[in-house]
CSV table of C-alpha atoms in Angstrom, one decimal:
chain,number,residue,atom,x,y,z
A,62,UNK,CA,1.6,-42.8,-0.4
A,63,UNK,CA,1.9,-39.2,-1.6
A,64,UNK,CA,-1.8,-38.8,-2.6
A,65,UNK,CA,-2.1,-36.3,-5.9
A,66,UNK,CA,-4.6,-33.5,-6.1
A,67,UNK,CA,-8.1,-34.5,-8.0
A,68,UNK,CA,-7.8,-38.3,-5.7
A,69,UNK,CA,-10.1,-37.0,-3.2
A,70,UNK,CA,-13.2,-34.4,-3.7
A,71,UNK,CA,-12.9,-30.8,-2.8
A,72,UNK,CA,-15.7,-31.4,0.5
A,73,UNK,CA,-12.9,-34.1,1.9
A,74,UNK,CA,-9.9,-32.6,0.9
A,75,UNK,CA,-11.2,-29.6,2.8
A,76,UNK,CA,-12.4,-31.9,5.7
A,77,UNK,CA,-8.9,-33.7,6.1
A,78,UNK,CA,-7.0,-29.8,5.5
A,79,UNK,CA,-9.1,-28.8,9.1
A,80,UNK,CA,-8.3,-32.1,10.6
A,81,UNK,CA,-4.6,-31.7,9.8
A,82,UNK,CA,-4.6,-28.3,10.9
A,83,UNK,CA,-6.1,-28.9,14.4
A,84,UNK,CA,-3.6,-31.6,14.7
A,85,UNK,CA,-0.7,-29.6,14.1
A,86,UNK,CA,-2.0,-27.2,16.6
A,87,UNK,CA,-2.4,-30.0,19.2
A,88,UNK,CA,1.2,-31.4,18.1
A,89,UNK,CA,2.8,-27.5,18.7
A,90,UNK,CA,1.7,-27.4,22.6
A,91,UNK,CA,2.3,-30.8,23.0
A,92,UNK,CA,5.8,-30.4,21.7
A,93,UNK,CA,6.8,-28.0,24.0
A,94,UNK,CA,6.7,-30.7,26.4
A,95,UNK,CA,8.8,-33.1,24.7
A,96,UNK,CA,11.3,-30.6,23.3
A,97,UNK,CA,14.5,-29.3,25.1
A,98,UNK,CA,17.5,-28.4,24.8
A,99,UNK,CA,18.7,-32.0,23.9
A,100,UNK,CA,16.0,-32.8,21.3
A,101,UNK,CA,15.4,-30.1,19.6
A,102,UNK,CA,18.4,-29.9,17.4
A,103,UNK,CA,17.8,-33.6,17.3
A,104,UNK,CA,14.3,-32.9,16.1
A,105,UNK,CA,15.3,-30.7,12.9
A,106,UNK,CA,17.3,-33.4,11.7
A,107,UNK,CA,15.2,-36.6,12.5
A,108,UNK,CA,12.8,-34.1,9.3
A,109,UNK,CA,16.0,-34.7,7.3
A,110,UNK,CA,16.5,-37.7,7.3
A,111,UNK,CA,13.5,-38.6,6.8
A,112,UNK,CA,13.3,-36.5,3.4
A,113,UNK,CA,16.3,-38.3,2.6
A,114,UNK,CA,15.2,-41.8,3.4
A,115,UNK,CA,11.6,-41.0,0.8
A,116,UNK,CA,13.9,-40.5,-1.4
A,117,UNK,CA,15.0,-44.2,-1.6
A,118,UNK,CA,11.9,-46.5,-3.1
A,119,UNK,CA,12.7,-49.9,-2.4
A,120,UNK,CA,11.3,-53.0,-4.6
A,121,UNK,CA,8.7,-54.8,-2.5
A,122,UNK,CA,6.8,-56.6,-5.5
A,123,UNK,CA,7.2,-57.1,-9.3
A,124,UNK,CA,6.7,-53.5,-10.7
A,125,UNK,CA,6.3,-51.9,-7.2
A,126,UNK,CA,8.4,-50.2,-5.2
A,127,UNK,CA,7.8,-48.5,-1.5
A,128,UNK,CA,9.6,-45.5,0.8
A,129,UNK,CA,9.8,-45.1,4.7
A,130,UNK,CA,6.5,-43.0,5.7
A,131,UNK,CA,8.8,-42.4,8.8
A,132,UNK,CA,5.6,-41.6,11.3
A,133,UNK,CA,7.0,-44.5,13.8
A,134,UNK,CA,10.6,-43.4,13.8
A,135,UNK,CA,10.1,-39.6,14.3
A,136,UNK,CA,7.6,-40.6,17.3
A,137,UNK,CA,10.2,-43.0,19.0
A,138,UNK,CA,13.0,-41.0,18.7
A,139,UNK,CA,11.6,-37.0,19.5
A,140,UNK,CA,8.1,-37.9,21.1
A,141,UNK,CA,4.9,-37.9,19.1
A,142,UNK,CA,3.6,-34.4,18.7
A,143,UNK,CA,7.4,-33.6,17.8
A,144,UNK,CA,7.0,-36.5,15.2
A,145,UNK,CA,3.6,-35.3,13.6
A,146,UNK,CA,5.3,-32.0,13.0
A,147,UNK,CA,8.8,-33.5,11.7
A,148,UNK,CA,6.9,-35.7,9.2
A,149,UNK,CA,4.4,-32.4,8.3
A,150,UNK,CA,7.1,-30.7,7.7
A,151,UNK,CA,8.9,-32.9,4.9
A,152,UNK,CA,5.1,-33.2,3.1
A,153,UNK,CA,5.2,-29.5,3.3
A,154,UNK,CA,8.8,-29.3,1.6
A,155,UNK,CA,7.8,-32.4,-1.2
A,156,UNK,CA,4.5,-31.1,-1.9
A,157,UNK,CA,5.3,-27.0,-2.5
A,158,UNK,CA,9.5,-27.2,-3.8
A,159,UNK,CA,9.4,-31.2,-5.4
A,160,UNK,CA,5.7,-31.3,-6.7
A,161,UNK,CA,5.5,-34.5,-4.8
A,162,UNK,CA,2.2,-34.6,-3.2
A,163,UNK,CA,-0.8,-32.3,-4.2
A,164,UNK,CA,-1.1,-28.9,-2.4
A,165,UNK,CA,-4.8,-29.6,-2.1
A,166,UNK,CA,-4.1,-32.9,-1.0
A,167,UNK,CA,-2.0,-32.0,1.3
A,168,UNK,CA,-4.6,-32.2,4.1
A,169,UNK,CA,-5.2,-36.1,3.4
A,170,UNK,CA,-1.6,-36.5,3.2
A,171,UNK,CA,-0.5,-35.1,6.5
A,172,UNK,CA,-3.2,-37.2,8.3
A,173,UNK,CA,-2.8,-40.1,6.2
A,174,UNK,CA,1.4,-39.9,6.8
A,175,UNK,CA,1.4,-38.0,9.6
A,176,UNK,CA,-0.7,-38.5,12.0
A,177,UNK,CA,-2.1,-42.2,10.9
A,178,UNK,CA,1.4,-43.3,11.2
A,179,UNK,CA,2.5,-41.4,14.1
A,180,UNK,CA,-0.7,-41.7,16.4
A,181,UNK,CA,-0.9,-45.7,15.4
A,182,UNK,CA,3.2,-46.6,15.9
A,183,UNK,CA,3.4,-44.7,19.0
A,184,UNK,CA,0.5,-46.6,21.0
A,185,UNK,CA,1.8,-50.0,19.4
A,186,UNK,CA,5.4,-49.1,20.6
A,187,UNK,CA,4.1,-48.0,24.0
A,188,UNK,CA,2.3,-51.0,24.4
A,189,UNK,CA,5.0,-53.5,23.9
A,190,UNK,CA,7.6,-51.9,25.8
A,191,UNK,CA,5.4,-52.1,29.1
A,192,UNK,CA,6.0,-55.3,28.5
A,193,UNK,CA,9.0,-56.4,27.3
A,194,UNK,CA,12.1,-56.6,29.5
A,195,UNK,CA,13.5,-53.4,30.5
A,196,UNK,CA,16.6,-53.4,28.1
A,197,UNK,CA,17.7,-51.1,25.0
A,198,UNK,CA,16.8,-54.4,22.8
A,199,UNK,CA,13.5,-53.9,23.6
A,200,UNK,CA,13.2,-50.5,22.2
A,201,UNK,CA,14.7,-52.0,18.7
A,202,UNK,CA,12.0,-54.8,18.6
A,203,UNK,CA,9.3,-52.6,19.5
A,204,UNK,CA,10.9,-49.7,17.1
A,205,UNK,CA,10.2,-52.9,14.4
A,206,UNK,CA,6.7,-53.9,15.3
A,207,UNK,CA,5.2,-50.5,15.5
A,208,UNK,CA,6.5,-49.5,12.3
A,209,UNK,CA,5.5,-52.7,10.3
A,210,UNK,CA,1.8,-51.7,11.5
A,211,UNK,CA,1.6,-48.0,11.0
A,212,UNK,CA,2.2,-48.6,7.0
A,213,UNK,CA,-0.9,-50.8,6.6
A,214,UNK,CA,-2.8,-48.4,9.1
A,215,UNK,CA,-2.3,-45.5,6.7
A,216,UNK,CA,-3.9,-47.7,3.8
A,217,UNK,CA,-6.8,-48.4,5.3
A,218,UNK,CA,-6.7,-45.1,6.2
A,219,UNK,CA,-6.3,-43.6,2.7
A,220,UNK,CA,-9.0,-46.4,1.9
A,221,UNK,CA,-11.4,-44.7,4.5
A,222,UNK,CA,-10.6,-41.2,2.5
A,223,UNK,CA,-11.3,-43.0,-0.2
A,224,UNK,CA,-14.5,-44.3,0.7
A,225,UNK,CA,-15.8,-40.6,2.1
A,226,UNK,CA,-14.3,-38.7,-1.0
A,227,UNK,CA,-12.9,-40.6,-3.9
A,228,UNK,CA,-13.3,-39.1,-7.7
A,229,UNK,CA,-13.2,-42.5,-9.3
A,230,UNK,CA,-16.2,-45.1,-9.5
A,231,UNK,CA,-14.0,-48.2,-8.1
A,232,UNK,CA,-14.5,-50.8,-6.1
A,233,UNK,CA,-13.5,-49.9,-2.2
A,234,UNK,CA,-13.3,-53.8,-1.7
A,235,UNK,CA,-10.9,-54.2,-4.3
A,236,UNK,CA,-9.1,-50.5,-3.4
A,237,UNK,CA,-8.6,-51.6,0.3
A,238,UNK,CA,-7.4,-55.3,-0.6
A,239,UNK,CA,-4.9,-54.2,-2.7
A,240,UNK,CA,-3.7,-50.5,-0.9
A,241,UNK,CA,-3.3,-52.9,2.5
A,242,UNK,CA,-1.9,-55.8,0.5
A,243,UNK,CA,0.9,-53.7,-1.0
A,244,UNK,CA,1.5,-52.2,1.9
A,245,UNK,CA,2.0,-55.1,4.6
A,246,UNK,CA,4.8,-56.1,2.1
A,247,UNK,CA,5.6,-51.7,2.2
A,248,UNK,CA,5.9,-51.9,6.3
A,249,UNK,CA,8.4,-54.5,6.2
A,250,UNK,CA,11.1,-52.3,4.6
A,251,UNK,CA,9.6,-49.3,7.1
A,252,UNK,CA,10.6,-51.8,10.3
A,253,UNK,CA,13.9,-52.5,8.7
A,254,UNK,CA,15.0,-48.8,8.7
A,255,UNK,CA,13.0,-47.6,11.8
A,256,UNK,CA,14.9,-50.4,14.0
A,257,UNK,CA,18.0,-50.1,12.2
A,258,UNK,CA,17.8,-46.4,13.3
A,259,UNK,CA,16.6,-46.6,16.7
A,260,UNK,CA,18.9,-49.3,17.5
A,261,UNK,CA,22.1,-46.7,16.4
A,262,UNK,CA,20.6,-43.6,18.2
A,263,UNK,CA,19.8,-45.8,21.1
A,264,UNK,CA,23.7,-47.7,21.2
A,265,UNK,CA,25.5,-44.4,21.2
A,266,UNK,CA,22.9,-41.6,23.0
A,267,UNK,CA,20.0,-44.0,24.3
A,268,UNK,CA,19.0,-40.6,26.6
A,269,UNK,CA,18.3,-38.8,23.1
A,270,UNK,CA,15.5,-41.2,22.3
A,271,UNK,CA,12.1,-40.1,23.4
A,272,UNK,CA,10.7,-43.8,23.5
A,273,UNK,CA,13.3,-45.3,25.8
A,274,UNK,CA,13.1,-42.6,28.4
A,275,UNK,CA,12.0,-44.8,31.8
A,276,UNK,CA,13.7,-47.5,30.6
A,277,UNK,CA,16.5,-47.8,31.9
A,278,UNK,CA,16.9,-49.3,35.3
A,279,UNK,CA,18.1,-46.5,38.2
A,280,UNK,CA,20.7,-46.9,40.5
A,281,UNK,CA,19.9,-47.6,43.9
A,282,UNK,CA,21.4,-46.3,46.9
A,283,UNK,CA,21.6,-48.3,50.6
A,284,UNK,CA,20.2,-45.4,53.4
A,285,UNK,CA,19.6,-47.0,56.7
A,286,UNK,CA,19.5,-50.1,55.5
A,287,UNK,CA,16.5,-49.2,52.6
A,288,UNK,CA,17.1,-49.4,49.0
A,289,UNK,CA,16.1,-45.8,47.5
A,290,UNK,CA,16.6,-44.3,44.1
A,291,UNK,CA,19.4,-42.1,43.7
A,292,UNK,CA,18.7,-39.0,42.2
A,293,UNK,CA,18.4,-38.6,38.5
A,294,UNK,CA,22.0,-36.3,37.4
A,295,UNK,CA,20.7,-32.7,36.6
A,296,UNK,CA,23.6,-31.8,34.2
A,297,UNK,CA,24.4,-33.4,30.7
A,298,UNK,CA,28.9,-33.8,30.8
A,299,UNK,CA,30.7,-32.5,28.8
A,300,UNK,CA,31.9,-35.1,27.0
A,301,UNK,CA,28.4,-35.9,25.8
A,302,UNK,CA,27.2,-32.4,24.9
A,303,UNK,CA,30.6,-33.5,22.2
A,304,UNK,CA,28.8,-36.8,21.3
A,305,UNK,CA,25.8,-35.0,20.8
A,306,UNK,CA,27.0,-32.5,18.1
A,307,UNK,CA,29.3,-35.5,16.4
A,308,UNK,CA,26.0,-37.4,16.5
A,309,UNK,CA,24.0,-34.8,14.9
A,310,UNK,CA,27.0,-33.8,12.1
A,311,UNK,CA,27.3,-37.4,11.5
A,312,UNK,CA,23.3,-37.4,11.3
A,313,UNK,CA,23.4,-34.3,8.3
A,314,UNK,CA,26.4,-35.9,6.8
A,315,UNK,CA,24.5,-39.2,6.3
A,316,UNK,CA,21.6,-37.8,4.9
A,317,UNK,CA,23.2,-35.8,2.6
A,318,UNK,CA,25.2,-38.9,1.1
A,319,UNK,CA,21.9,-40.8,1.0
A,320,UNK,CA,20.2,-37.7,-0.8
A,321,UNK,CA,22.5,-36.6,-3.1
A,322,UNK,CA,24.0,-40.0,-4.1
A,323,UNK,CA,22.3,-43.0,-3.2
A,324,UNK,CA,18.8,-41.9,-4.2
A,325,UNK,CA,20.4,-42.1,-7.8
A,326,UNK,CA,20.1,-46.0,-7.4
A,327,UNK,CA,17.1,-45.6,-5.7
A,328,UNK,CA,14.2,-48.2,-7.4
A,329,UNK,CA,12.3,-46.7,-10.3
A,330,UNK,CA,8.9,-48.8,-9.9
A,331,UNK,CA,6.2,-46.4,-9.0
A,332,UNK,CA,5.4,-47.0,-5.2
A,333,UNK,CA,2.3,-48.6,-3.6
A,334,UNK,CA,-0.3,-45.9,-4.0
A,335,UNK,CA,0.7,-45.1,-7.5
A,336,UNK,CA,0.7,-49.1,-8.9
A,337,UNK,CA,-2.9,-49.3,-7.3
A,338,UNK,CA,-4.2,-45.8,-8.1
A,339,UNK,CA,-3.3,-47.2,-12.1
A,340,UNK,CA,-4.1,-50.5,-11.9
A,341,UNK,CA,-7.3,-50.1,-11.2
A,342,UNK,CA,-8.4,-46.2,-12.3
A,343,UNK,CA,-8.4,-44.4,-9.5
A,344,UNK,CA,-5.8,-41.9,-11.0
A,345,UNK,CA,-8.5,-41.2,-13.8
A,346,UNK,CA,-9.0,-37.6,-12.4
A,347,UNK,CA,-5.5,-37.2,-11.5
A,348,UNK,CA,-4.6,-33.1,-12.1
A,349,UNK,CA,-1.3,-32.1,-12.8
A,350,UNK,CA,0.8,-30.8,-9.8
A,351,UNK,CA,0.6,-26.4,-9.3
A,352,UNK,CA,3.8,-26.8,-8.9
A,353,UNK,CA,4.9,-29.0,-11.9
A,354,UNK,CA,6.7,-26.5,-13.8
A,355,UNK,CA,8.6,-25.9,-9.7
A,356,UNK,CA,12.8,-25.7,-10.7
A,357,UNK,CA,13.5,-28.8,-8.3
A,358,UNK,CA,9.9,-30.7,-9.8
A,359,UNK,CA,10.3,-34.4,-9.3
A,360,UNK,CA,13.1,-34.3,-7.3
A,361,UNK,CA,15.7,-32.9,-10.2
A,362,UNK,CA,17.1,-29.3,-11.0
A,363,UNK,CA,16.0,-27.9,-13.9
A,364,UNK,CA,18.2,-27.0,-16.8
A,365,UNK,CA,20.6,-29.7,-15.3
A,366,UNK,CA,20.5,-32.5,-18.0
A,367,UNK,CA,22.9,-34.9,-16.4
A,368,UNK,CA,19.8,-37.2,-14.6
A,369,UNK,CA,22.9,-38.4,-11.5
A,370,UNK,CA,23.9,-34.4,-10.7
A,371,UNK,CA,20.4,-33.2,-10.8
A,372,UNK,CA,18.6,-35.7,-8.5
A,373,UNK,CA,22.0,-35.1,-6.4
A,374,UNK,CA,21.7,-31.5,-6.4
A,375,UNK,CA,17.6,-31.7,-5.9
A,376,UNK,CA,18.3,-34.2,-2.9
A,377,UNK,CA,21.2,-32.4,-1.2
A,378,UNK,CA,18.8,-28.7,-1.7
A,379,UNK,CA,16.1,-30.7,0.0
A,380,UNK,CA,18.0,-32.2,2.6
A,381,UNK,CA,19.2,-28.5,3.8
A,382,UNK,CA,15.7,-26.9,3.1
A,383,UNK,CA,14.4,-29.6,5.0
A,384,UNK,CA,17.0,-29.3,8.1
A,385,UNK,CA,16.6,-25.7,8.4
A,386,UNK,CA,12.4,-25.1,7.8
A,387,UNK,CA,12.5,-27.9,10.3
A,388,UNK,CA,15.0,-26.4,13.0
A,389,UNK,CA,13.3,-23.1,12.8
A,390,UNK,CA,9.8,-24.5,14.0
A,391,UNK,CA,11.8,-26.7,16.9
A,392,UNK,CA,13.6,-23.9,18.1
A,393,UNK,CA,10.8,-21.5,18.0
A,394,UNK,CA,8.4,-24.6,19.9
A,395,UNK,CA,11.5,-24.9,22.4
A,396,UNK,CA,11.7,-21.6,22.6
A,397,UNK,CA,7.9,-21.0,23.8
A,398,UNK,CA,8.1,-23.7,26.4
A,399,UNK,CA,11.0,-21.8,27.3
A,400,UNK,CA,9.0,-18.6,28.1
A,401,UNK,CA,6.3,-20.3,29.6
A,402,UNK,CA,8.4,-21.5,32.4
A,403,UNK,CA,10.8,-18.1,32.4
A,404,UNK,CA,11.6,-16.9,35.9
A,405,UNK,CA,8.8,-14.2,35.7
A,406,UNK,CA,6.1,-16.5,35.1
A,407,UNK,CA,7.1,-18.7,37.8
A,408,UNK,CA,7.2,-16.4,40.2
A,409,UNK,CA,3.5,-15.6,39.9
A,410,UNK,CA,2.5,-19.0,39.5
A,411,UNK,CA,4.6,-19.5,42.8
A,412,UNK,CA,2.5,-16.8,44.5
């Protein structure tokens, strides 16, 4: 759902650049809250993977292929500010290094893949697990529901762009039946991965996952004859600061394999947005990427002319681009909240 540049009019691409920018502003105070010293390593990564995972189109119809959006999985696993910015971050590193994505697009892609995504799985997940039994299970099946909406959500989102700013004379009726068509069939493969990701991350660390914080049932302690709460443990063990690290090696480790060598058999079908946009003209004012002529330009080194070693090389670069652009901003967010609670400001607050 990469959207190109000359899709949308200059007045809306402009218009969706402020509304992606004031969301990214909200999402960097907000993540201050949801980052600490626990998730924000985690956070750096759940932007690689996701890079990594794009890379692999699936088939969903004949001719058509989709990729994970990843909006519902970053939000359930780091919180959904964090998750606005993770999935910001990777259009940031497609758009400008893999000419994927247009850079004046890139405002209706980060509220199209971004925010849509995020904002939409996170209240869907919320609402189920308020009611589903209290149990890691629950987290997987609402990980799975969430994510199979937020795909269609950002086509009738893209369709609402569309509608405000579109370059091409086409139908909206026919545009929106056949963008959220496409993609129903898109979100199935999106709750596949979300829940088969969640459900890992919550088996091994389920206290890493932002979305199934609460959820677990505390243990309750008999004082004069009353059953009380006992007190949340203030320090992480040792032996899972260790799982942690393992967790977050074996985290890198997977997305580099799935970059560098399984995105070679990756489907070659053009994916929902680009089977629509030609089927029925919408690509007519398509404009060639600014960064076409970009050394790592659809997702291959230049120069290299073996096609399995250069989308390798071009998926394993982005992978570690991706890791570190995205760990920077984390630790710099973790790193603010971390000065707004120093000892010095509480003390004044405290007097």
């Amino acid at each position: 759902m990469h959207v190109p540049d000359g899709f949308i009019n200059a007045p809306v691409s402009a218009a969706t650049g402020v509304v992606a920018a004031g969301a990214i502003a909200v999402s960097l105070r907000g993540a201050r809250r949801e980052l600490d010293e626990r998730t924000a390593p985690l956070a750096g990564l759940v932007a690689a993977f996701i890079f990594a995972v794009q890379m692999l189109n699936f088939p969903v119809a004949a001719g058509t292929s989709g990729h994970l959006l990843g909006g519902g999985l970053a939000a359930i696993l780091v919180g959904p500010y964090t998750g606005v910015l993770c999935v910001s971050v990777v259009l940031l590193m497609q758009g400008i290094l893999f000419a994927d994505g247009g850079l004046t697009a890139l405002g209706v892609n980060i509220t199209d893949m971004a925010i849509v995504t995020t904002v939409v799985a996170y209240a869907v997940f919320r609402g189920l697990v308020k009611v589903l039994p209290r149990r890691r299970r629950s987290v997987t099946v609402a990980s799975f529901v969430a994510a199979l909406l937020s795909v269609p959500a950002a086509a009738v989102a893209f369709t609402a762009i569309y509608a405000l700013g579109g370059t091409t004379d086409v139908s909206l009726a026919k545009v929106a039946t056949a963008m959220i068509g496409v993609h129903v069939l898109i979100g199935i493969g999106e709750a596949v991965i979300t829940a088969l990701t969640v459900g890992a991350v919550v088996a091994v660390r389920p206290d890493l996952v932002y979305g199934a914080r609460g959820l677990q049932q505390r243990l309750k302690l008999k004082v004069n004859g009353d059953l009380v709460d006992a007190p949340a443990p203030v320090t992480v063990p040792a032996a899972a600061r260790t799982s942690r690290r393992k967790m977050w090696i074996t985290g890198l480790v997977t997305s580099l394999v799935l970059a560098g060598f399984v995105s070679f058999y990756a489907s070659a079908s053009p994916d929902g947005l680009e089977k629509v946009a030609h089927d029925h003209g919408i690509d007519k004012k398509a404009r060639q990427h600014a960064a076409s002529d970009s050394p790592l330009a659809d997702y291959g080194v230049k120069d290299v002319s073996d096609a399995r070693l250069s989308g390798g090389l071009a998926g394993v670069i982005g992978v570690g681009v991706t890791v570190v652009a995205g760990s920077a901003v984390f630790w710099a967010v973790r790193r603010r909240r971390s000065d707004d609670v120093s000892p010095a400001s509480t003390a004044v607050e405290n007097i």
